[in-house]
Amino acid sequence: MRRLSLFLLVVMIGVGCATKEEQARTDIQGTWKIDLVTENGQDVTAAYMSTRVNYRITFDGDNGFIEIYQQFVGGDDVIINGSWDFSDKATQLILTDNNQSRVFSIDKLDDDELNLTDQGSNDNRKLQLIPS
């Protein structure tokens, strides 16, 4: 009986871990826009968005992403395609395109909020995204 209880406990823990990542994969899918950007605790949204006008990022279910924005008002679209994945039990988001890989800590992810910390930033940049 003890062995069965231990086995069931291990299975339940394993299923719970898989479910968290599966839920994260579901929650991230869709198109997101930036709502707030902070650096060292200061709101820098306006400055950040001045070079990322109409910024949108879309995550699909096949681990692909597309970012679209203009570098200035009225500018041509900048389009970046790549792949995304989670690491460290869905606590990190990795975006990889032809030029680079970017790593973000996931501070919060659900179906209506995606909060990230840019691990490549020297100024503790945090991004809050909402569904577009």
Short mmCIF file of C-alpha atoms in Angstrom, two decimals:
data_model
loop_
_atom_site.label_atom_id
_atom_site.label_comp_id
_atom_site.label_asym_id
_atom_site.label_seq_id
_atom_site.Cartn_x
_atom_site.Cartn_y
_atom_site.Cartn_z
CA MET A 1 0.00 0.00 0.00
CA ARG A 2 2.85 2.39 0.80
CA ARG A 3 4.46 1.76 -2.57
CA LEU A 4 1.19 2.49 -4.34
CA SER A 5 0.74 5.74 -2.39
CA LEU A 6 4.31 6.82 -3.17
CA PHE A 7 3.86 5.93 -6.83
CA LEU A 8 0.62 7.93 -7.04
CA LEU A 9 2.27 10.92 -5.36
CA VAL A 10 5.14 10.87 -7.87
CA VAL A 11 2.69 10.60 -10.78
CA MET A 12 0.59 13.49 -9.46
CA ILE A 13 3.66 15.71 -9.09
CA GLY A 14 4.80 14.82 -12.61
CA VAL A 15 1.39 15.57 -14.07
CA GLY A 16 1.25 18.88 -12.18
CA CYS A 17 4.61 19.99 -13.62
CA ALA A 18 3.60 19.07 -17.15
CA THR A 19 0.30 20.87 -16.72
CA LYS A 20 2.03 24.14 -15.72
CA GLU A 21 4.12 24.19 -18.90
CA GLU A 22 1.18 23.12 -21.03
CA GLN A 23 -0.90 25.94 -19.53
CA ALA A 24 1.91 28.42 -20.21
CA ARG A 25 2.10 27.25 -23.84
CA THR A 26 -1.63 27.86 -24.17
CA ASP A 27 -1.57 31.23 -22.39
CA ILE A 28 1.27 32.70 -24.48
CA GLN A 29 -0.37 31.96 -27.83
CA GLY A 30 -1.86 35.00 -29.51
CA THR A 31 -0.91 38.60 -30.23
CA TRP A 32 0.44 40.88 -27.50
CA LYS A 33 1.21 44.59 -27.27
CA ILE A 34 3.34 46.52 -24.80
CA ASP A 35 1.44 48.21 -21.99
CA LEU A 36 4.32 49.33 -19.73
CA VAL A 37 8.12 49.34 -19.80
CA THR A 38 10.27 50.13 -16.78
CA GLU A 39 14.03 50.40 -16.38
CA ASN A 40 15.50 50.48 -12.90
CA GLY A 41 11.96 50.96 -11.61
CA GLN A 42 11.26 54.06 -13.74
CA ASP A 43 8.51 54.21 -16.38
CA VAL A 44 10.21 54.51 -19.79
CA THR A 45 7.26 53.37 -21.90
CA ALA A 46 7.08 56.51 -24.06
CA ALA A 47 10.80 56.52 -24.86
CA TYR A 48 10.88 52.77 -25.51
CA MET A 49 7.81 52.88 -27.74
CA SER A 50 9.11 55.85 -29.75
CA THR A 51 11.38 53.37 -31.59
CA ARG A 52 8.84 50.52 -31.53
CA VAL A 53 5.69 52.22 -32.82
CA ASN A 54 2.64 49.92 -33.04
CA TYR A 55 4.66 47.05 -31.57
CA ARG A 56 2.97 43.64 -31.70
CA ILE A 57 4.33 40.15 -31.09
CA THR A 58 2.40 37.03 -32.01
CA PHE A 59 3.22 33.59 -30.61
CA ASP A 60 1.80 30.57 -32.42
CA GLY A 61 1.27 27.00 -31.24
CA ASP A 62 4.18 25.70 -33.33
CA ASN A 63 6.78 27.71 -31.38
CA GLY A 64 6.99 30.45 -34.00
CA PHE A 65 6.76 34.17 -33.36
CA ILE A 66 6.52 37.32 -35.43
CA GLU A 67 7.27 40.84 -34.19
CA ILE A 68 6.01 43.82 -36.16
CA TYR A 69 6.66 47.50 -35.43
CA GLN A 70 7.87 50.74 -37.00
CA GLN A 71 11.07 52.44 -35.87
CA PHE A 72 9.30 55.81 -36.06
CA VAL A 73 5.79 57.10 -36.76
CA GLY A 74 4.97 56.50 -40.41
CA GLY A 75 8.00 54.28 -40.97
CA ASP A 76 8.06 50.98 -42.80
CA ASP A 77 7.23 47.85 -40.86
CA VAL A 78 10.11 46.03 -39.22
CA ILE A 79 9.22 42.34 -39.28
CA ILE A 80 11.13 39.79 -37.24
CA ASN A 81 10.30 36.09 -37.50
CA GLY A 82 11.73 33.42 -35.28
CA SER A 83 11.09 30.66 -32.81
CA TRP A 84 10.18 30.75 -29.15
CA ASP A 85 10.54 28.24 -26.37
CA PHE A 86 10.41 27.97 -22.62
CA SER A 87 13.27 26.87 -20.41
CA ASP A 88 13.72 26.26 -16.72
CA LYS A 89 10.20 24.85 -16.21
CA ALA A 90 8.51 27.69 -18.12
CA THR A 91 10.12 30.42 -16.01
CA GLN A 92 12.15 31.70 -18.96
CA LEU A 93 11.15 32.64 -22.50
CA ILE A 94 13.75 32.39 -25.26
CA LEU A 95 13.18 34.18 -28.57
CA THR A 96 15.52 33.16 -31.39
CA ASP A 97 15.68 34.78 -34.83
CA ASN A 98 18.35 35.01 -37.53
CA ASN A 99 20.30 37.67 -35.66
CA GLN A 100 20.15 36.75 -31.99
CA SER A 101 18.64 34.90 -29.07
CA ARG A 102 16.92 36.92 -26.37
CA VAL A 103 16.20 35.55 -22.91
CA PHE A 104 13.44 36.84 -20.64
CA SER A 105 12.42 35.79 -17.16
CA ILE A 106 8.68 35.25 -17.01
CA ASP A 107 7.37 37.21 -14.03
CA LYS A 108 3.71 36.52 -14.82
CA LEU A 109 1.90 34.72 -17.61
CA ASP A 110 -1.80 34.12 -17.96
CA ASP A 111 -4.30 34.64 -20.73
CA ASP A 112 -4.46 38.42 -20.22
CA GLU A 113 -1.00 39.42 -18.97
CA LEU A 114 2.60 38.65 -19.92
CA ASN A 115 5.22 40.27 -17.67
CA LEU A 116 8.87 39.78 -18.60
CA THR A 117 12.29 40.84 -17.35
CA ASP A 118 14.86 41.25 -20.14
CA GLN A 119 17.90 39.20 -19.10
CA GLY A 120 20.01 40.96 -21.76
CA SER A 121 19.36 44.39 -20.28
CA ASN A 122 21.81 46.18 -18.00
CA ASP A 123 19.07 48.38 -16.55
CA ASN A 124 16.59 45.82 -15.16
CA ARG A 125 14.15 46.32 -18.06
CA LYS A 126 10.69 44.94 -17.37
CA LEU A 127 7.97 44.69 -19.99
CA GLN A 128 4.27 44.29 -19.33
CA LEU A 129 2.32 43.04 -22.33
CA ILE A 130 -1.42 42.65 -22.76
CA PRO A 131 -3.45 40.97 -25.50
CA SER A 132 -3.71 43.08 -28.62
#
